[in-house]
N, CA, C and O atoms as a GROMACS GRO file, in nm:
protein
  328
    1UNK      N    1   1.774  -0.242   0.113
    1UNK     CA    2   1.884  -0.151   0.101
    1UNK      C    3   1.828  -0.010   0.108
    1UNK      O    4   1.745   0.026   0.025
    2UNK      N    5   1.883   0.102   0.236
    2UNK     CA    6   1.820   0.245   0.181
    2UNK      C    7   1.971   0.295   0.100
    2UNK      O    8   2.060   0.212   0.077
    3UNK      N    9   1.978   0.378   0.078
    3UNK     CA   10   2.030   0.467  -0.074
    3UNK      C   11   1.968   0.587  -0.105
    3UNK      O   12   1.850   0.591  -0.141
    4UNK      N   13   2.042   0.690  -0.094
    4UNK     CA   14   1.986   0.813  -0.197
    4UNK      C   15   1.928   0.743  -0.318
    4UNK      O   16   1.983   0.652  -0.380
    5UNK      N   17   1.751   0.826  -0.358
    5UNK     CA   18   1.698   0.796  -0.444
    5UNK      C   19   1.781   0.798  -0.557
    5UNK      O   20   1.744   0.708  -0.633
    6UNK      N   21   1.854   0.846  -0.593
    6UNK     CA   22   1.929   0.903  -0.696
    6UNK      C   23   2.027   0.828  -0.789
    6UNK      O   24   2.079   0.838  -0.900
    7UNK      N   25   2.022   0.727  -0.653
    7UNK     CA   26   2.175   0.578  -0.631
    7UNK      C   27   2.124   0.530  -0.718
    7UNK      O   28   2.202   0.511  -0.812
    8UNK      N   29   1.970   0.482  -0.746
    8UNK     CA   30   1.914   0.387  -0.779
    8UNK      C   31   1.919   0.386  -0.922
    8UNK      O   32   1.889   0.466  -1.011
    9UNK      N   33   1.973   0.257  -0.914
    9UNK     CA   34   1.951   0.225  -1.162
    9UNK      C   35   1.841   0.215  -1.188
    9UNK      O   36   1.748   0.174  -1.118
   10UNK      N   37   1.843   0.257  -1.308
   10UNK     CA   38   1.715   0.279  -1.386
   10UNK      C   39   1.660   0.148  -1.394
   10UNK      O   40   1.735   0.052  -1.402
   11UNK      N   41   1.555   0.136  -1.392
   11UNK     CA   42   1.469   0.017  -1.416
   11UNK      C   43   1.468  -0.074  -1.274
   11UNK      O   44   1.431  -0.191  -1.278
   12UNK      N   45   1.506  -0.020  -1.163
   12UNK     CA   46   1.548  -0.096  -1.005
   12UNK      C   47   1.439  -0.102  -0.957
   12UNK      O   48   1.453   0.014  -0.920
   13UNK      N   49   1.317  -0.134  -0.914
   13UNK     CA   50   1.222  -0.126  -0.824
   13UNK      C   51   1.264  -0.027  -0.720
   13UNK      O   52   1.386  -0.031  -0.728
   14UNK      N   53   1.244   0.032  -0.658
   14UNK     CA   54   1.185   0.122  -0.567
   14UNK      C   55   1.107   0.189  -0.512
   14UNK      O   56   1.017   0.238  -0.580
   15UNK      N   57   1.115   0.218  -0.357
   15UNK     CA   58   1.024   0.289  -0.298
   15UNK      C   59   1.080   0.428  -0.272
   15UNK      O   60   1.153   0.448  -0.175
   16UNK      N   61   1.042   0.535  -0.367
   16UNK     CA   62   1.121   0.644  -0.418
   16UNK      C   63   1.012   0.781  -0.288
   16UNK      O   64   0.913   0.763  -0.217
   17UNK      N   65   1.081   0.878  -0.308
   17UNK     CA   66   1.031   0.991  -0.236
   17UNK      C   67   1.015   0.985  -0.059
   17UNK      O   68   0.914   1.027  -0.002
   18UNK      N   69   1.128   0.928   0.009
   18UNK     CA   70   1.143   0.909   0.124
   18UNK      C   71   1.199   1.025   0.200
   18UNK      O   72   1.291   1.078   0.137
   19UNK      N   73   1.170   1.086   0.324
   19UNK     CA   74   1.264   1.220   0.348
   19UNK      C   75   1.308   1.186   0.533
   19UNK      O   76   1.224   1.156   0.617
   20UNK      N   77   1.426   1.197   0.555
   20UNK     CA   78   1.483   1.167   0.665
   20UNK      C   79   1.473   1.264   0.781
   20UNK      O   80   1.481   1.378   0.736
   21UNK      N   81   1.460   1.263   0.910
   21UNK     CA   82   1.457   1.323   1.048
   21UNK      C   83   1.560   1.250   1.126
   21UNK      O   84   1.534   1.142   1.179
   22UNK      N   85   1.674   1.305   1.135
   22UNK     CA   86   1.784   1.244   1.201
   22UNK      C   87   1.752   1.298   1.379
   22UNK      O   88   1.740   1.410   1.430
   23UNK      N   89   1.747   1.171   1.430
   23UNK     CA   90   1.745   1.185   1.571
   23UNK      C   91   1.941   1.249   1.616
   23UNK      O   92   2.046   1.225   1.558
   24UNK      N   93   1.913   1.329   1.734
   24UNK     CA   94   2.028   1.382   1.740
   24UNK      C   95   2.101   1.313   1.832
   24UNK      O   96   2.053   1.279   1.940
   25UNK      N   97   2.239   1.285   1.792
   25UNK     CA   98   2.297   1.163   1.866
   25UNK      C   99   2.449   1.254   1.937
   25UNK      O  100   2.477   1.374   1.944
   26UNK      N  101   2.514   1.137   1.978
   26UNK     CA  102   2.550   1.000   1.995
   26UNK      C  103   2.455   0.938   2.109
   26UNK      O  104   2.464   0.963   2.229
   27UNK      N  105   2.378   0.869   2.060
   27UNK     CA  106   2.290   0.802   2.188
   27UNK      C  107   2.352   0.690   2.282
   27UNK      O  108   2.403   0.592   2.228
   28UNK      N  109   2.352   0.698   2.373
   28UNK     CA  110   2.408   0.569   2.485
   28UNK      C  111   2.334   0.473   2.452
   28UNK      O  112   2.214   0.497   2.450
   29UNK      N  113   2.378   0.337   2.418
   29UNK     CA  114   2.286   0.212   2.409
   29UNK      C  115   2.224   0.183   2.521
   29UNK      O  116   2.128   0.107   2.512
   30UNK      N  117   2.272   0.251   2.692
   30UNK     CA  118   2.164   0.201   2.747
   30UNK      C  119   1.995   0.263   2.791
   30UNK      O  120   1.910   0.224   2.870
   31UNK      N  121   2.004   0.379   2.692
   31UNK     CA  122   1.915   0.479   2.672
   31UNK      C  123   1.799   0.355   2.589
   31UNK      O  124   1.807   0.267   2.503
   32UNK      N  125   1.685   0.421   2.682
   32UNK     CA  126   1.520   0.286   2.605
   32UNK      C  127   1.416   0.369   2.582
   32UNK      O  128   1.411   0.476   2.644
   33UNK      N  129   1.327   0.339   2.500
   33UNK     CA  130   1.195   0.443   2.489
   33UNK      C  131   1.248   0.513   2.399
   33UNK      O  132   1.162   0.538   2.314
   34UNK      N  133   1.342   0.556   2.376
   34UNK     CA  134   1.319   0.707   2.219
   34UNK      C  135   1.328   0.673   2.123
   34UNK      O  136   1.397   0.756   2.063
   35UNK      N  137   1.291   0.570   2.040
   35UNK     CA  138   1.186   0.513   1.937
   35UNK      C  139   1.082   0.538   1.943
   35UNK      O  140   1.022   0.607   1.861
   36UNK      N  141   1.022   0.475   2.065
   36UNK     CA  142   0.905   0.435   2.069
   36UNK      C  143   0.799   0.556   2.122
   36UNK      O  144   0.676   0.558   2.128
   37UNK      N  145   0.911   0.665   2.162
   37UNK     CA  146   0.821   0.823   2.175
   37UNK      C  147   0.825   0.935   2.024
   37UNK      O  148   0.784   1.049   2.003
   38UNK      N  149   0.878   0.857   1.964
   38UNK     CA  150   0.871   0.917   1.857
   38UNK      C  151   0.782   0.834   1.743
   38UNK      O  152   0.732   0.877   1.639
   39UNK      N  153   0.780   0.738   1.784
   39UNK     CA  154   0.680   0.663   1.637
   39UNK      C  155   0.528   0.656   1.697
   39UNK      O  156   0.426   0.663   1.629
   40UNK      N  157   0.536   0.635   1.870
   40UNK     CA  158   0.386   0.628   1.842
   40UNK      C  159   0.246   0.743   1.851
   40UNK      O  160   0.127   0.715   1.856
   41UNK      N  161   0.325   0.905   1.850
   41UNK     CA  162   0.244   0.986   1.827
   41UNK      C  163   0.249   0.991   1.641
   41UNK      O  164   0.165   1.065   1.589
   42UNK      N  165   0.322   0.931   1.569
   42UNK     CA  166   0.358   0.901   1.445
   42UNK      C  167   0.213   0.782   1.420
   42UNK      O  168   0.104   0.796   1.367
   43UNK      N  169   0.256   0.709   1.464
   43UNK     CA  170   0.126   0.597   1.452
   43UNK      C  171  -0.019   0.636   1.478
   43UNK      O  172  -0.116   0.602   1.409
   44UNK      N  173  -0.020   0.708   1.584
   44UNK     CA  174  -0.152   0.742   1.627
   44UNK      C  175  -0.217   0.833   1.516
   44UNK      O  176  -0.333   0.808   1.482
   45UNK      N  177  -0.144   0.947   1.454
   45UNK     CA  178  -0.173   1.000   1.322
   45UNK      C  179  -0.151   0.977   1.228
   45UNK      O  180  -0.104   1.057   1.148
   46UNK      N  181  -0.181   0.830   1.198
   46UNK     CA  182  -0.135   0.732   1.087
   46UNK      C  183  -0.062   0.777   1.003
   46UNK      O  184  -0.105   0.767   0.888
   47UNK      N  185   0.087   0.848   1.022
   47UNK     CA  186   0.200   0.876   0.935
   47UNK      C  187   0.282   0.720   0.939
   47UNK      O  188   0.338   0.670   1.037
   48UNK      N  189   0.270   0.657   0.788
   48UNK     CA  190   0.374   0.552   0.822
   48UNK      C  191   0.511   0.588   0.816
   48UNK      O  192   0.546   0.683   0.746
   49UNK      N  193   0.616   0.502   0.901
   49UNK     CA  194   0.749   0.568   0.938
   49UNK      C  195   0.839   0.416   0.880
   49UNK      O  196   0.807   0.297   0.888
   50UNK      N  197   0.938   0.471   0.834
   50UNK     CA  198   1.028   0.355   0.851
   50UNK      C  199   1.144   0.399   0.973
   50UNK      O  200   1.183   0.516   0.980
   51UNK      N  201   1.188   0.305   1.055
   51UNK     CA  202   1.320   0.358   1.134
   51UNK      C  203   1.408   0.259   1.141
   51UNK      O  204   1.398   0.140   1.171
   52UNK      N  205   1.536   0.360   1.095
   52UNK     CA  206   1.725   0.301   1.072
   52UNK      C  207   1.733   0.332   1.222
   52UNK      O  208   1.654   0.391   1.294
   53UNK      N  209   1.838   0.282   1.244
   53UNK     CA  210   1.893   0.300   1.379
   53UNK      C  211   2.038   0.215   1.330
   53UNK      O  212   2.054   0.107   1.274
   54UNK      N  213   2.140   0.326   1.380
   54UNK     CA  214   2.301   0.316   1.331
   54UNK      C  215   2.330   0.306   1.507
   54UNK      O  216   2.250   0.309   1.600
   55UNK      N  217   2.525   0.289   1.502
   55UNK     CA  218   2.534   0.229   1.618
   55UNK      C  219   2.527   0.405   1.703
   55UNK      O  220   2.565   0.413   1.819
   56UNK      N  221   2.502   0.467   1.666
   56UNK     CA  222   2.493   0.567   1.781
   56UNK      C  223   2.398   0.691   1.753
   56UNK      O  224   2.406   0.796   1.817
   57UNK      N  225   2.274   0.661   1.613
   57UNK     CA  226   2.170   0.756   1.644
   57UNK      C  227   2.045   0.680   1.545
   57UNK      O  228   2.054   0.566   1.499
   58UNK      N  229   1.934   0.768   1.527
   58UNK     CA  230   1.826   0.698   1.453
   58UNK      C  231   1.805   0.774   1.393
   58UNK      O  232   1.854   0.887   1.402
   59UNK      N  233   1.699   0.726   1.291
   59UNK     CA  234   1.648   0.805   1.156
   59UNK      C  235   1.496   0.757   1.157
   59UNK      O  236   1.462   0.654   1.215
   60UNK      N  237   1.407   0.843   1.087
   60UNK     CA  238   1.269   0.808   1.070
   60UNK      C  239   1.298   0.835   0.985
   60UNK      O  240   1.400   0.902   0.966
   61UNK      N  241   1.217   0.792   0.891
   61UNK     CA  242   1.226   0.814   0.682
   61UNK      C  243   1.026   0.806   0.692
   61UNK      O  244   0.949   0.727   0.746
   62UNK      N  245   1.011   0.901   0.628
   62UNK     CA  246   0.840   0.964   0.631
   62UNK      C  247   0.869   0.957   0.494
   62UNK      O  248   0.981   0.945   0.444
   63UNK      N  249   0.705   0.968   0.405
   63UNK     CA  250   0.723   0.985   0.272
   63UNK      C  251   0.692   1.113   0.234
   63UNK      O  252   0.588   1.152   0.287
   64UNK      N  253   0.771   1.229   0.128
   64UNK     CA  254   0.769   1.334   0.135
   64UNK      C  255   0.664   1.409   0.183
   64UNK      O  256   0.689   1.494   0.268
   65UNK      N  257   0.522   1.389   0.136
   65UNK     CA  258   0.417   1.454   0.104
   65UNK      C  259   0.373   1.459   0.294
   65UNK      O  260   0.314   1.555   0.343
   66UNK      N  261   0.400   1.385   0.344
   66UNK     CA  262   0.372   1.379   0.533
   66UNK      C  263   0.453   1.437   0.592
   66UNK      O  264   0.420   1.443   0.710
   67UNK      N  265   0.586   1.507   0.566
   67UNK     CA  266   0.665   1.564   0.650
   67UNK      C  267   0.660   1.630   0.721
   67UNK      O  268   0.706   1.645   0.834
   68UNK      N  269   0.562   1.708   0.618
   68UNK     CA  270   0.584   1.871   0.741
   68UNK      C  271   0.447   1.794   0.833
   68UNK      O  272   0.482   1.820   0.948
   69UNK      N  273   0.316   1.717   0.845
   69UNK     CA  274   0.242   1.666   0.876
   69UNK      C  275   0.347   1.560   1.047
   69UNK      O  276   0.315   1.561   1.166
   70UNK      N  277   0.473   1.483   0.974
   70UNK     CA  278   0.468   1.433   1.098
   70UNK      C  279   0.582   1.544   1.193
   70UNK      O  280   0.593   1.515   1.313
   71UNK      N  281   0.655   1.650   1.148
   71UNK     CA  282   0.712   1.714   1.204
   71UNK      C  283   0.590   1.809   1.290
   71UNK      O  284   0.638   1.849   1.396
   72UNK      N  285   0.472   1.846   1.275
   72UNK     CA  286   0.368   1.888   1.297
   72UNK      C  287   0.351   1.822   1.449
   72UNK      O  288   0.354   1.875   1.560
   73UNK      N  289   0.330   1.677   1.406
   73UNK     CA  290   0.273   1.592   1.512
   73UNK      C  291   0.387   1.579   1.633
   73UNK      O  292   0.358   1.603   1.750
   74UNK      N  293   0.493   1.548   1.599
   74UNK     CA  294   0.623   1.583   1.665
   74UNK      C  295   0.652   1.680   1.745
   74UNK      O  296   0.688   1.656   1.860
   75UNK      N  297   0.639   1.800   1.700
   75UNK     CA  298   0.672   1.943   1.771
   75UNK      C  299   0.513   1.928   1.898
   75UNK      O  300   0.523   1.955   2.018
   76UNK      N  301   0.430   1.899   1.857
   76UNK     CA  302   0.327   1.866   1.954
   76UNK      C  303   0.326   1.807   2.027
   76UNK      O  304   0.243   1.848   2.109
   77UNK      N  305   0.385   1.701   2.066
   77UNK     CA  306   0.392   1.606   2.123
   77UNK      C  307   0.565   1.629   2.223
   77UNK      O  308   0.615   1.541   2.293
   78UNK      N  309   0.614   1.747   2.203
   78UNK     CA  310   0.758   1.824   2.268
   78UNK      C  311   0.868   1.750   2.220
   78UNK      O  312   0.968   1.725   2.288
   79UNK      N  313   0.845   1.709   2.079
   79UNK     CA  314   1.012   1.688   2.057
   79UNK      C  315   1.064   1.850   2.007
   79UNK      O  316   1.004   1.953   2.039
   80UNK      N  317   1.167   1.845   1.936
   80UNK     CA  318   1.224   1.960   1.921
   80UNK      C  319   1.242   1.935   1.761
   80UNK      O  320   1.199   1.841   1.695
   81UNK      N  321   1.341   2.077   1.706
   81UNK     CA  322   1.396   2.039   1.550
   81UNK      C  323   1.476   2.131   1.534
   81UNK      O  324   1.442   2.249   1.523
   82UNK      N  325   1.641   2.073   1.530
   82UNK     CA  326   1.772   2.175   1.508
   82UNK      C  327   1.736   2.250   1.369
   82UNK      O  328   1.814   2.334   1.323
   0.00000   0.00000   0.00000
């Protein structure tokens, strides 16, 4: 389940301090590759990523302390950031 940290009851297990990069949508489903140009300059600088993908955009969830680290790697690699 993701959830604002915040959602979470006390005593819940969690994997707390997650921070989101919303890919900018509405993406066409028959659009391929923009995952996979975004996680694997992510991978290559061993930032681990989790990625949501809703029916018409995506999310990477980084853990706080890497953000500005994979937004770093990102802007390098020519993505952009609204």
């Amino acid at each position: 389940m993701v959830c604002p940290q915040e959602w979470v009851p006390e005593g819940v297990p969690c994997a707390s301090d997650w921070a989101a990069l919303k890919v900018v949508g509405p993406l066409d489903f028959v659009l391929t590759g923009i995952l996979a140009t975004l996680l694997r300059p992510l991978a290559d600088a061993h930032i681990p990523v989790f990625a949501l993908s809703t029916y018409d955009t995506d999310y990477l969830l980084v853990r706080e302390p890497q953000l500005e680290a994979a937004r770093a790697v990102l802007l390098a690699h020519g993505h952009e950031f609204l």
